[in-house]
CSV table of C-alpha atoms in Angstrom, one decimal:
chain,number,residue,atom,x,y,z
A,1,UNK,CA,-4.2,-19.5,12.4
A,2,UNK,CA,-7.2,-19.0,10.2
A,3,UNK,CA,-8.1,-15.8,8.6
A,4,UNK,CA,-9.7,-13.8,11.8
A,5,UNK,CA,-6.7,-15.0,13.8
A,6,UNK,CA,-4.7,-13.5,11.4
A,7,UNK,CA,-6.7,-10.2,10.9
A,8,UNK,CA,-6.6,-9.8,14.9
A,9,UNK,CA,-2.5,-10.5,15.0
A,10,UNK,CA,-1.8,-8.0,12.0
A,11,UNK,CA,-4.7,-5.2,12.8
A,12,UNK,CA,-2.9,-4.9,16.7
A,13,UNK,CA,-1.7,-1.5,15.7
A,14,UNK,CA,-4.1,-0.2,14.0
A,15,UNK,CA,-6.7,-1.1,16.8
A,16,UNK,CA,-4.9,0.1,19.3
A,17,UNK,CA,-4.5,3.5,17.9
A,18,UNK,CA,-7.6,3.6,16.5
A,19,UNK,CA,-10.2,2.1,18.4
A,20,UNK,CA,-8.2,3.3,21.8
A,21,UNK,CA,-8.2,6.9,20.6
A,22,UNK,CA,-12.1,6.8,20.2
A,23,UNK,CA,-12.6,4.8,23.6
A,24,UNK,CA,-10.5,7.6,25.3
A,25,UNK,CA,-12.8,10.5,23.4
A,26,UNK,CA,-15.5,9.0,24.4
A,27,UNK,CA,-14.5,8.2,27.6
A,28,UNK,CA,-13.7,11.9,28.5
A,29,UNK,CA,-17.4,13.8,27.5
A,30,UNK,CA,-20.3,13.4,29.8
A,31,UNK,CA,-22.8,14.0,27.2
A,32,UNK,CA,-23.2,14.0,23.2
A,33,UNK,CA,-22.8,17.2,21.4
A,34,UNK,CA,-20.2,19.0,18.4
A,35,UNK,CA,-17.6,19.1,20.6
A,36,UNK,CA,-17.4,15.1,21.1
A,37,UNK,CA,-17.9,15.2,17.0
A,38,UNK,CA,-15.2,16.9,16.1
A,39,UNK,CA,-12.8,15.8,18.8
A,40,UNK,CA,-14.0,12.2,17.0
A,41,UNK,CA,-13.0,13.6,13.4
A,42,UNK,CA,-9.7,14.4,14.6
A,43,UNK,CA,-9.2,11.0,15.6
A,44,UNK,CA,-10.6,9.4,12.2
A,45,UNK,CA,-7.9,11.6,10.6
A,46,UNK,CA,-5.5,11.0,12.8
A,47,UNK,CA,-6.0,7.0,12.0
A,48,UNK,CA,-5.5,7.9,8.5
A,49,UNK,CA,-9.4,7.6,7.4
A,50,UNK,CA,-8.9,10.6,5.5
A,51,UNK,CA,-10.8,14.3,5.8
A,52,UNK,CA,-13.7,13.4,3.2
A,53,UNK,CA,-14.4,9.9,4.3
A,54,UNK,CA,-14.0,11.0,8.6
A,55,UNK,CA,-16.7,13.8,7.7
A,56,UNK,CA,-18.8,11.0,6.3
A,57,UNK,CA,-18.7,8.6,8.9
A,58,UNK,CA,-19.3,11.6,11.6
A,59,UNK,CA,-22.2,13.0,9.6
A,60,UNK,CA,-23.9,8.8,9.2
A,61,UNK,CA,-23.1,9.1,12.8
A,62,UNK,CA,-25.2,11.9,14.2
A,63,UNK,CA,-28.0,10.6,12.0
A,64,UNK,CA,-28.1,7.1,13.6
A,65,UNK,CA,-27.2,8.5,17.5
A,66,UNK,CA,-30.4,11.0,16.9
A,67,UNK,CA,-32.3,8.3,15.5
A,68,UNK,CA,-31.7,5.9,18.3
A,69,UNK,CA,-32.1,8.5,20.9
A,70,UNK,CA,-28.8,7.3,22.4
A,71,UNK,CA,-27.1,10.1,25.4
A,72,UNK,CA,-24.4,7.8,26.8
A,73,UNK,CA,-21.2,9.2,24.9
A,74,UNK,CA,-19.9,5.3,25.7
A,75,UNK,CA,-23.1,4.2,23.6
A,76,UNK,CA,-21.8,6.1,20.5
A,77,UNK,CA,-18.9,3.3,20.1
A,78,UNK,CA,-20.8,0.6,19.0
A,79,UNK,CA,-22.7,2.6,16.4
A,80,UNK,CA,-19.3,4.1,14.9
A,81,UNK,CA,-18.3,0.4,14.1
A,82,UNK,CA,-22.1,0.1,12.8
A,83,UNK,CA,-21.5,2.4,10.4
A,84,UNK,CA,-17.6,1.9,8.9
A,85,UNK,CA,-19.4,-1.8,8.8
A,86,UNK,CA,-21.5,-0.7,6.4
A,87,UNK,CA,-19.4,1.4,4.5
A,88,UNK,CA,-16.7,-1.3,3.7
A,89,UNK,CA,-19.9,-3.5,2.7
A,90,UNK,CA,-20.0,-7.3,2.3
A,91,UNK,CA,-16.9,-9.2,1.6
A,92,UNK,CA,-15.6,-9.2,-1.8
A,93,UNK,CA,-14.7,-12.4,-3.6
A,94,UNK,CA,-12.9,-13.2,-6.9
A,95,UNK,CA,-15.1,-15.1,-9.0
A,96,UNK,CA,-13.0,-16.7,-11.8
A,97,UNK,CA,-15.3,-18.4,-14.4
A,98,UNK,CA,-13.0,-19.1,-17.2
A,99,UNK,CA,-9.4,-20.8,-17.0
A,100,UNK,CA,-7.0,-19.7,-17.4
A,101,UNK,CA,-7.7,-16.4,-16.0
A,102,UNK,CA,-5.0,-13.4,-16.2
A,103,UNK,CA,-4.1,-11.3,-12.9
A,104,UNK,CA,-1.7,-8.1,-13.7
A,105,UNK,CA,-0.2,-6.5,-10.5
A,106,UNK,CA,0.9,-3.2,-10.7
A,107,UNK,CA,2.2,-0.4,-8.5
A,108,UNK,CA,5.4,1.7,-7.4
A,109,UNK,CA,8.5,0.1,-6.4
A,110,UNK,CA,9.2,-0.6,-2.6
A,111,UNK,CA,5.5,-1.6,-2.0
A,112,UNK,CA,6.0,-5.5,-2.0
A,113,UNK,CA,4.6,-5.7,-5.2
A,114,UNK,CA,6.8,-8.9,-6.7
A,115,UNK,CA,6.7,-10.5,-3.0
A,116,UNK,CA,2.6,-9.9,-2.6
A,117,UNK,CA,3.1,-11.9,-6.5
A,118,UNK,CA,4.8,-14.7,-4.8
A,119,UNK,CA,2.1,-14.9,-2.1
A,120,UNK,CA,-1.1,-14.4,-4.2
A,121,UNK,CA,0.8,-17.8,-6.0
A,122,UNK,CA,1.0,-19.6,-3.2
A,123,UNK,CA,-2.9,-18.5,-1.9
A,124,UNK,CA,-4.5,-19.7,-5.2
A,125,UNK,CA,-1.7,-23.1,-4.9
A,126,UNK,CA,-3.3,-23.8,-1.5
A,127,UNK,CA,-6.6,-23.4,-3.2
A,128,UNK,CA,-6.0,-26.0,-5.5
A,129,UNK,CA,-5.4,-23.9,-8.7
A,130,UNK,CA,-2.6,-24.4,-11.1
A,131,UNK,CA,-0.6,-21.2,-11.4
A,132,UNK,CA,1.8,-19.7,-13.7
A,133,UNK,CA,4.2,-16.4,-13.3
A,134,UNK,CA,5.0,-14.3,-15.9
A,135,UNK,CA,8.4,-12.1,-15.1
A,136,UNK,CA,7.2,-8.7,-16.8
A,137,UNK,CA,9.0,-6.3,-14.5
A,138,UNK,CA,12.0,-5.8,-16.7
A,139,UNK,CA,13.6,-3.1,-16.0
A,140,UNK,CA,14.0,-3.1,-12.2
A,141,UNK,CA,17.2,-4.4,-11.3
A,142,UNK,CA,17.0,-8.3,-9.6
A,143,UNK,CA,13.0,-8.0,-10.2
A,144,UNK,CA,13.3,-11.3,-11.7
A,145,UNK,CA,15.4,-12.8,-9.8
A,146,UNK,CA,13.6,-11.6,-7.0
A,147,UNK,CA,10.1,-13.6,-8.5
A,148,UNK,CA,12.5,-16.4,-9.2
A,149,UNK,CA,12.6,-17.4,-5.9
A,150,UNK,CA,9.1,-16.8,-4.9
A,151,UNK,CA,7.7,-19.3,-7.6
A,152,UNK,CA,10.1,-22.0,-6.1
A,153,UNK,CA,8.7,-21.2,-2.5
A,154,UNK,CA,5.2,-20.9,-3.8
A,155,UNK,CA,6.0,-24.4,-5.8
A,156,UNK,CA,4.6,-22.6,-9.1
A,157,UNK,CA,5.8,-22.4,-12.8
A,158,UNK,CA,7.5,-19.2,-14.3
A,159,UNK,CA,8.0,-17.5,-17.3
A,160,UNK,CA,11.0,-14.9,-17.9
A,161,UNK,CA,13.5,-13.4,-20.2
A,162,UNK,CA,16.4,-11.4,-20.0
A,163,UNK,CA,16.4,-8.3,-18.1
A,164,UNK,CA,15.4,-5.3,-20.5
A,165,UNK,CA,13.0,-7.3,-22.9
A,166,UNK,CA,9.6,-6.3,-23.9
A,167,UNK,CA,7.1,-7.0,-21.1
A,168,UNK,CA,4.8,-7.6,-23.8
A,169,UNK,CA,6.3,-10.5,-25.1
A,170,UNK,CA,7.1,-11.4,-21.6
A,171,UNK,CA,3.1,-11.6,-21.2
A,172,UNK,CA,2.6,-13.5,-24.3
A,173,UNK,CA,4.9,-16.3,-23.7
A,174,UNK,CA,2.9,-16.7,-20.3
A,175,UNK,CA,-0.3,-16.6,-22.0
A,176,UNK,CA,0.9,-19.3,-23.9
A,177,UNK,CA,2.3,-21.3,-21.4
A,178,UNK,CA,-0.7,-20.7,-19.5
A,179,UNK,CA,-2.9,-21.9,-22.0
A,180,UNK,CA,-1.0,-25.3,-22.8
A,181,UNK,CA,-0.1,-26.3,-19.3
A,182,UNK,CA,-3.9,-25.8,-18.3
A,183,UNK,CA,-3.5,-23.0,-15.6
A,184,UNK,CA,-6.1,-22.0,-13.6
A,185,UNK,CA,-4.5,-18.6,-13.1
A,186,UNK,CA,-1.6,-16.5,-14.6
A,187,UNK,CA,-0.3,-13.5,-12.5
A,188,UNK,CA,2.3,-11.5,-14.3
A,189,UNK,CA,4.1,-8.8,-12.6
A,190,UNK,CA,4.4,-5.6,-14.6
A,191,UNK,CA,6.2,-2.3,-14.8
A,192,UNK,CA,7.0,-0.5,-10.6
A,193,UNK,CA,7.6,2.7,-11.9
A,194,UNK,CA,5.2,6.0,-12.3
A,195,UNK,CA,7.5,8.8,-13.0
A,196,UNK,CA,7.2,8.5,-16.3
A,197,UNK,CA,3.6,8.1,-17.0
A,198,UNK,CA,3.4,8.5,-20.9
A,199,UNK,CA,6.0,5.1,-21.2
A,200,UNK,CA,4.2,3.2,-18.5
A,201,UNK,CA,0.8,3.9,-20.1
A,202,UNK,CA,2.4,2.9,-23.2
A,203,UNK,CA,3.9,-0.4,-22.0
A,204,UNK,CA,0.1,-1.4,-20.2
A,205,UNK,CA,-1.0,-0.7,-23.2
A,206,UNK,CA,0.9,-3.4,-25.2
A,207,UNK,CA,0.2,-5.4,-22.3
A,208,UNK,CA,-3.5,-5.1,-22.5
A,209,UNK,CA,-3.6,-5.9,-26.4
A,210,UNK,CA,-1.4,-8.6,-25.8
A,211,UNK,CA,-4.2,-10.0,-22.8
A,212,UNK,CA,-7.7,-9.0,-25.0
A,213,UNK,CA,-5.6,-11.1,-28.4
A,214,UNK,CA,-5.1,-14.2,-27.1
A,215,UNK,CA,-7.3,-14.6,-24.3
A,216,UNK,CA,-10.3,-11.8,-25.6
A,217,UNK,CA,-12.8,-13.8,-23.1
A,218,UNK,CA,-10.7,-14.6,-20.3
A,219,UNK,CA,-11.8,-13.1,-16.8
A,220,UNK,CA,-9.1,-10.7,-15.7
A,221,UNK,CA,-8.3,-8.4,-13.0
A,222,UNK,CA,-5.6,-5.6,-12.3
A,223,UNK,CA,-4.3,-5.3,-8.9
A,224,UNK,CA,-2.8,-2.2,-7.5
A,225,UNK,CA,0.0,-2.9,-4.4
A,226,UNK,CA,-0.3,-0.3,-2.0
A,227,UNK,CA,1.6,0.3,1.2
A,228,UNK,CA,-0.2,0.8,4.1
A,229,UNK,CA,2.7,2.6,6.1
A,230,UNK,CA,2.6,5.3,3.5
A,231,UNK,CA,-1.2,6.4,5.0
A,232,UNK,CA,-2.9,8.8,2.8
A,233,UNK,CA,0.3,9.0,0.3
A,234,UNK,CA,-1.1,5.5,-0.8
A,235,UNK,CA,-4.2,7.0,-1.9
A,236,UNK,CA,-2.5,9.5,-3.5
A,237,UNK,CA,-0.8,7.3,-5.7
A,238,UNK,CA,-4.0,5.0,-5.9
A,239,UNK,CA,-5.3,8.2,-8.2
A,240,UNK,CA,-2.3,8.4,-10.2
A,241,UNK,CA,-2.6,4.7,-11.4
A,242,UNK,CA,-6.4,4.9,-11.5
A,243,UNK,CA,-5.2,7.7,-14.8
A,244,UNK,CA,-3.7,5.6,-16.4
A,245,UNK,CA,-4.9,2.0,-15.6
A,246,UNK,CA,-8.9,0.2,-15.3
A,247,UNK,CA,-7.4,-1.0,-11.6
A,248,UNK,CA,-10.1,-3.2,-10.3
A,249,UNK,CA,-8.6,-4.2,-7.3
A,250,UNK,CA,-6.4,-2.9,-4.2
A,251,UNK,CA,-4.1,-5.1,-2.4
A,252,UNK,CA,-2.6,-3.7,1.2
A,253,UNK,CA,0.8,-4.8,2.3
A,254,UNK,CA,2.3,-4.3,5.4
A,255,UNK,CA,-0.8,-4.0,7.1
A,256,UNK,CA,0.8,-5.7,10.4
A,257,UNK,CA,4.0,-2.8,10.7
A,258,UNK,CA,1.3,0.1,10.9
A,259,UNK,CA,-1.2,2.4,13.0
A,260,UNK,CA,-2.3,3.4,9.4
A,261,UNK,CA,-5.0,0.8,8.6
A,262,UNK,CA,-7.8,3.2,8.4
A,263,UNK,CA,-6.7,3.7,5.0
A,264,UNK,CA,-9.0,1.2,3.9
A,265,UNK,CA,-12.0,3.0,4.6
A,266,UNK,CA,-10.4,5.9,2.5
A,267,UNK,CA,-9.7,3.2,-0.3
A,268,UNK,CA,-13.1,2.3,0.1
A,269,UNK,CA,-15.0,5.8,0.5
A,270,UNK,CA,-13.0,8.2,-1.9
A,271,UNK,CA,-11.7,5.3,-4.6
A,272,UNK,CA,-14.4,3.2,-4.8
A,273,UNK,CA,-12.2,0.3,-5.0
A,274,UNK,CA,-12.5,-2.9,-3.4
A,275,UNK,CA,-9.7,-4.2,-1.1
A,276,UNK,CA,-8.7,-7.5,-2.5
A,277,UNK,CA,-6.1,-9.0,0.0
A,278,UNK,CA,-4.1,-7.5,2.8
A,279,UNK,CA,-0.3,-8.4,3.7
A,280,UNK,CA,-0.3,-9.7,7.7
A,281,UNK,CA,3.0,-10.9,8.3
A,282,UNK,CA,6.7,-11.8,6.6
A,283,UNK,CA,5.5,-15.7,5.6
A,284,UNK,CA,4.3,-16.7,2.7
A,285,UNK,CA,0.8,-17.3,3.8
A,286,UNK,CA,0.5,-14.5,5.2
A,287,UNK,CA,-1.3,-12.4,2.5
A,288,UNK,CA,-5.0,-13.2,3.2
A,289,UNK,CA,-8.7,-12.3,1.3
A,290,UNK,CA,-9.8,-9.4,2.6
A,291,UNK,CA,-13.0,-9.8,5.3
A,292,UNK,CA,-14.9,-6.6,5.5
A,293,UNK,CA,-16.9,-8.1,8.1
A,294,UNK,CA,-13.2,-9.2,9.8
A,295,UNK,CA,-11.6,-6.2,9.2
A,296,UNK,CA,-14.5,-3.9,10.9
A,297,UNK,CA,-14.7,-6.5,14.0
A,298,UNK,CA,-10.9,-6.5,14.3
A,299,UNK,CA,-10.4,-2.6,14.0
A,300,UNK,CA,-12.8,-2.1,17.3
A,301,UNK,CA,-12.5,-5.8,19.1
A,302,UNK,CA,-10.1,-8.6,19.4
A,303,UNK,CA,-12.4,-11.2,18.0
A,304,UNK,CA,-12.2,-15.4,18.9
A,305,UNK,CA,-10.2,-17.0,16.0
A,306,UNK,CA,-11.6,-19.3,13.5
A,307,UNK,CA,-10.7,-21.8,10.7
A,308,UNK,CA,-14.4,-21.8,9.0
A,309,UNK,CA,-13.6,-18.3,7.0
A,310,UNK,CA,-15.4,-18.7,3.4
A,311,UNK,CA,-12.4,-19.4,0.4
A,312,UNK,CA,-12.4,-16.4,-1.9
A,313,UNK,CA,-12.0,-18.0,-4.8
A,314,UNK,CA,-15.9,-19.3,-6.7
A,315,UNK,CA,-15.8,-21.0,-10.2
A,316,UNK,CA,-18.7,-21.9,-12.6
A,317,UNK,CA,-18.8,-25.8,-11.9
A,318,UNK,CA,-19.9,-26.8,-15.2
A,319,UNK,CA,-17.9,-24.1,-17.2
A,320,UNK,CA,-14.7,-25.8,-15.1
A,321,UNK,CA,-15.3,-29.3,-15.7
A,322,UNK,CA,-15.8,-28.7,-19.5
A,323,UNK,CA,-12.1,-26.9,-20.0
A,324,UNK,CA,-10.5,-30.0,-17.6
A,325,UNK,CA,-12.3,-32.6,-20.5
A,326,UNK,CA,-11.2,-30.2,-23.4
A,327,UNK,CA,-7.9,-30.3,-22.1
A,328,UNK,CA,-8.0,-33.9,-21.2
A,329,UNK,CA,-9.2,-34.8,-24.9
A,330,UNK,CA,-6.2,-32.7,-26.2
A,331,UNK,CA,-3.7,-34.2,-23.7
A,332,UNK,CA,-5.1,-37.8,-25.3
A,333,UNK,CA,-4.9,-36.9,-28.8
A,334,UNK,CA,-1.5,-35.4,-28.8
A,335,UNK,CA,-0.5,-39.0,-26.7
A,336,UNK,CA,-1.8,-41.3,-30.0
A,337,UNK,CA,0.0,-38.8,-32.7
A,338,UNK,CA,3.1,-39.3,-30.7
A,339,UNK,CA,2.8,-42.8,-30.4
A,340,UNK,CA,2.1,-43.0,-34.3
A,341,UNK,CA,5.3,-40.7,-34.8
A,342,UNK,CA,7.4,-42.7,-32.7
A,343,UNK,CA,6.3,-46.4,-34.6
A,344,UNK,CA,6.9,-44.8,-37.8
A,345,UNK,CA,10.2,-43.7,-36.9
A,346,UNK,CA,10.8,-47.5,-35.6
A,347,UNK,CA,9.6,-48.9,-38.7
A,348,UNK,CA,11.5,-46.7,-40.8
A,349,UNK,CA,15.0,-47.9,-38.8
A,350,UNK,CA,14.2,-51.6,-39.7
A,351,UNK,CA,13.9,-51.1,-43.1
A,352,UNK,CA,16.9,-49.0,-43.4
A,353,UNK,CA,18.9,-51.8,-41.6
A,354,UNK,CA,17.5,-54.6,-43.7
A,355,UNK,CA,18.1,-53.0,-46.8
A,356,UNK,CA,22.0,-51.8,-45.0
A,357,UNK,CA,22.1,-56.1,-44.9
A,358,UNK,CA,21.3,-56.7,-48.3
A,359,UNK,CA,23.9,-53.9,-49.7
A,360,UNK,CA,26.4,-56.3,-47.7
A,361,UNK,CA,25.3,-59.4,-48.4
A,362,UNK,CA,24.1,-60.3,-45.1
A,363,UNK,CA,20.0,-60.4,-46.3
A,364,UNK,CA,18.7,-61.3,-49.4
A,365,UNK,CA,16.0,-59.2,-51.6
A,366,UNK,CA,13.4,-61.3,-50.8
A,367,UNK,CA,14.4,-61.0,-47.0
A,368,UNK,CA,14.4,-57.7,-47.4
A,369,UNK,CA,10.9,-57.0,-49.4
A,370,UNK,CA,9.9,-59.4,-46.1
A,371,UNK,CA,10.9,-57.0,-43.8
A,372,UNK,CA,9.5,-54.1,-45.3
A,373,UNK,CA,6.1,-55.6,-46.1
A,374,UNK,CA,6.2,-56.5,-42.2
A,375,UNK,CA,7.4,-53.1,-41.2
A,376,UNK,CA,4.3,-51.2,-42.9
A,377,UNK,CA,2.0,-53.8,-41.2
A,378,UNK,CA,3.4,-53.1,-38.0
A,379,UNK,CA,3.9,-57.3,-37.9
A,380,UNK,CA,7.5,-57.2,-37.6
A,381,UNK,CA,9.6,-55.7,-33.9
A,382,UNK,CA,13.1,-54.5,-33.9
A,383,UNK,CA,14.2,-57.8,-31.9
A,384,UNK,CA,13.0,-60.0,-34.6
A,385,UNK,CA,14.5,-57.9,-38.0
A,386,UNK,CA,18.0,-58.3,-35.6
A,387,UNK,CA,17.2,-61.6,-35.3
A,388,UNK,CA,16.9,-62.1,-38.9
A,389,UNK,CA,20.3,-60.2,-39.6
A,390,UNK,CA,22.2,-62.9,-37.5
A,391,UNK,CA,20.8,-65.7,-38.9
A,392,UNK,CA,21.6,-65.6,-42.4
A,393,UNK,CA,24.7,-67.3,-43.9
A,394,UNK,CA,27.2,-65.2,-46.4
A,395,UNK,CA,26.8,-66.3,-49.9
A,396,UNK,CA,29.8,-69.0,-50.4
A,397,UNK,CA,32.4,-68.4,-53.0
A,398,UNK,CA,31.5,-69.6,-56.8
A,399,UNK,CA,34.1,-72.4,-58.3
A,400,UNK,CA,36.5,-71.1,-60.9
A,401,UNK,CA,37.1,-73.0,-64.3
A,402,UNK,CA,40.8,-73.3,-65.6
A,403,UNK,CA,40.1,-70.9,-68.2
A,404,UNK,CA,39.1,-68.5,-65.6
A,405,UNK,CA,42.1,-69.5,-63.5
A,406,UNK,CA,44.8,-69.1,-66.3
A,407,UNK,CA,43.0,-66.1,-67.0
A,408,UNK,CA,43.3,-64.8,-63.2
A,409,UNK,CA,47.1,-65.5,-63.6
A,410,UNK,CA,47.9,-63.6,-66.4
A,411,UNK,CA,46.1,-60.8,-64.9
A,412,UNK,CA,48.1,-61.0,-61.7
A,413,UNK,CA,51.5,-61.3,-63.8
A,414,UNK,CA,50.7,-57.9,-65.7
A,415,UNK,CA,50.0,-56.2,-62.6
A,416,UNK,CA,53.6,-57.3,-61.0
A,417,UNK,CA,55.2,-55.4,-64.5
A,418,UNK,CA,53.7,-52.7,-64.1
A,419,UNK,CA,53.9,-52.1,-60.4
A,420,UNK,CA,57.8,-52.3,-60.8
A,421,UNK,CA,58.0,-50.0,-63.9
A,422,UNK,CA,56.3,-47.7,-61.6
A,423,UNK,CA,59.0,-48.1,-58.9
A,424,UNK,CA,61.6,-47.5,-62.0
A,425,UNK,CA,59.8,-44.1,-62.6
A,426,UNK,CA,59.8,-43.3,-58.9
A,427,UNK,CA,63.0,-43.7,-58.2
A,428,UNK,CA,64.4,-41.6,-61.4
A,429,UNK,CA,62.5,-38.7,-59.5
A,430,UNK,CA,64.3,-39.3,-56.6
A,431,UNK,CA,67.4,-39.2,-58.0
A,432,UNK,CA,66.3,-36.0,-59.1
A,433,UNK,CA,64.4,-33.9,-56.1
A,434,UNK,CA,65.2,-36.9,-53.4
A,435,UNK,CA,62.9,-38.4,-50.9
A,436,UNK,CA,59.7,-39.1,-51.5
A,437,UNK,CA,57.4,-39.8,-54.2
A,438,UNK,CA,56.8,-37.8,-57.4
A,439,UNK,CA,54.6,-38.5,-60.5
C-alpha cells in the first residue's frame, strides 16, 4: 500500500465526519448566502479546524464563490477543498545535506513519541540511510526499554545508559557513535514531560550545546509528537513547546483512531508549522511523509492508490559522496595501523621466545641475534622461529679431569657430614619441644 493508499485507509474518519458534514450543509440550502456560511463554520470547528483558521477558510471562500460567479450551493464543495489546498501548500520534504544529521523528538508523554522514534528509524532504514538512536528519555519509567525494542524491529543501532543519567551525555555518546559508524541520521528521543518548564528548558538546553559542539554544522531538525485524538488540546500544547523549544517540525500520530484530522489545517494556519509525518496505523511502516496534496484529496475524496509517491528524503549528491570517501579513506587508514600494530606485536613474541631459548640453552646467541635481525625485517614467521627452537641440539656435557673428579668427591663427602650434624641438632630440639623441625 503506497502512501495515498495509506492516506485514504487512515483519513476514513476524518473524511467521513468532515467532508460528509459539509456535503450534508450543502446539500440542505437551495441558494448561497450567510446562513449556508456560518452553518459551514460550525462544521469547520466541529472537524477541529479551529475558530481562527474556519473564519479564514470561509472568508477565502466567499472571495473565490463571488469571484467565480458560482449559485449552486453543491458547486461551493469543490472550491472549499481549493482553498484548504492552498492553505496546507506544497508538500514539505526533509532535505538532509550533511551526514550525519541530528533529529530530536520531543513532546508530552502518551503521544507515541518513543514509538513514532522507532518508526521514523525504520522510514529513513527503508530509505537506505544508516540510523542511529540515542535513548535520552531518562526519566520516564521503561522509556528505554521501550526504544530498546523498536531499534531491534527497525534493525537500527542504539545508544543508552542507565535510567536517570544526563540526557546530555546520553546525546553525546550518540553523536559520537554517529559520527564513527558513519550514520546518515541520529534521532534521539528527549525529555516527555512539560509540567515543569524551567527543568525541561534547562535539559534542551544542554542538549542543544551538546548538538551545536560537536556537530556546529550538521543539519538538524526538532520534531514535536502530537496527538491527533486530543483535537485542539494538541495545539494548545504545540504553543507551550513552541516557548520553550525552535520546533521545526510537527509529527501527527494516531491520525487513523480520529474524526479530529482537521487539526492540521490549525497546525498549519495558527502555528505556522509544517506537518512532517503522520501516524496511519499500529505497524511499523505505518508513519508516512506527510502529502499536502494527499492529505487535501483524501480529506474530501477517496482517491485511486499509488506506489509512485515522491521519497521525502533529498541529499546534496556531491556533498554525500565526499563524506562516504572521507569515511572510506579513514576506514583504510585505521585497517594498515592495525595491521602494523598487530606485526609488531608478532615480531615482538618471536624475539622474546628466542631469547626464552637461549636463557635455556635450547638457541644459541648467534641464533638468537638471527632471529631478531629477521624479526625487525619482517623476514622471519612464527612457524619458522618454532621451527628453529626444535631443531637445535642441547649443548653435551664437558669431560671432567681426575683432579676435578677427586675434587667433586671431597665436596660430596663434606656435604654428607654436615647434613648429619644437622640431623644431630634437629633431633636435640625434638627431644626438647617434640615433633617437628626447629633451628
Amino acid at each position: 500500500m503506497g502512501l495515498f493508499g495509506k492516506m485514504n485507509f487512515g483519513m476514513k474518519k476524518t473524511r467521513d465526519n468532515f467532508s460528509g458534514n459539509i456535503d450534508n450543509v450543502l446539500n440542505a440550502f437551495e441558494e448561497i448566502g450567510d446562513e449556508l456560511y456560518d452553518e459551514l463554520t460550525e462544521v469547520l470547528v466541529m472537524g477541529d479546524v479551529g475558530v481562527f483558521t474556519a473564519e479564514k477558510i470561509i472568508e477565502e471562500l466567499k472571495v473565490r464563490v463571488s469571484s467565480k460567479g458560482i449559485k449552486d450551493p453543491t458547486a461551493v464543495r469543490n472550491v472549499i477543498k481549493e482553498v484548504v489546498a492552498d492553505m496546507l501548500g506544497e508538500d514539505e520534504k526533509i532535505d538532509f545535506v550533511t551526514t550525519p544529521a541530528v533529529i530530536l523528538v520531543i513532546g508530552v508523554n502518551g503521544v507515541g513519541k518513543t514509538t513514532t522514534i522507532g518508526k521514523m528509524a525504520a522510514y529513513f532504514k527503508s530509505e537506505g540511510k544508516k540510523v542511529i538512536l540515542g535513548a535520552a528519555d531518562t526519566f520516564r519509567a521503561a522509556a528505554i526499554d521501550q526504544l530498546q525494542i523498536w531499534a531491534e524491529r527497525a534493525d537500527v543501532d542504539l545508544v543508552k545508559h542507565k535510567e536517570g543519567a544526563d540526557p546530555a551525555a546520553v546525546v553525546f555518546d550518540t553523536i559520537t557513535a554517529g559520527i564513527n559508524r558513519n550514520a546518515d541520521v541520529i534521532i534521539c528521543d528527549t525529555a516527555g514531560r512539560l509540567h515543569n518548564k524551567k527543568h525541561l528548558m534547562e535539559e534542551l538546553g544542554k542538549i542543544y550545546r551538546v548538538v551545536d559542539r560537536e556537530l556546529p554544522y550538521s543539519d538538524r531538525e526538532i520534531f514535536l509528537v502530537l496527538d491527533a485524538t486530543t483535537g485542539q488540546n494538541a495545539v494548545s500544547q504545540a504553543k507551550e513547546f513552541m516557548k520553550i523549544a525552535d520546533v521545526s517540525g510537527i509529527v501527527l500520530t494516531k491520525l487513523d483512531g480520529t474524526a479530529r484530522g482537521g487539526v492540521v489545517l490549525s497546525i498549519k494556519n495558527d502555528l505556522k508549522l509544517p506537518v512532517k509525518f503522520i501516524g496511519v496505523g499500529e505497524g511499523i511502516d505505518d508513519l508516512q511523509p506527510f502529502s499536502a496534496t494527499a492529505f487535501a484529496e483524501s480529506l474530501f475524496d477517496i482517491i485511486p492508490e499509488t506506489d509512485d509517491d515522491a521519497p521525502i528524503i533529498t541529499v546534496d549528491a556531491d556533498r554525500l559522496a565526499a563524506d562516504k570517501a572521507a569515511a572510506k579513506e579513514r576506514a583504510e587508514k585505521a585497517a594498515l595501523e592495525e595491521a602494523a600494530r598487530l606485526e609488531a606485536e608478532k615480531a615482538a613474541e618471536e624475539v622474546a621466545a628466542a631469547e626464552e631459548a637461549a636463557a635455556t640453552g635450547e638457541a644459541t646467541a648467534e641464533e638468537v641475534a638471527a632471529t631478531e635481525e629477521e624479526a625487525a625485517t619482517g623476514e622471519a614467521t612464527a612457524e619458522e622461529v618454532a621451527a628453529e627452537e626444535t631443531d637445535v641440539e642441547e649443548p653435551a656435557e664437558p669431560e671432567m679431569t681426575d683432579d676435578e673428579k677427586r675434587e667433586a668427591a671431597k665436596l660430596a663427602a663434606k656435604e654428607v657430614l654436615e647434613s648429619e650434624a644437622s640431623k644431630k641438632k634437629k633431633s636435640g630440639f625434638r627431644s626438647l619441644f617434640g615433633g617437628g623441625e626447629y633451628y
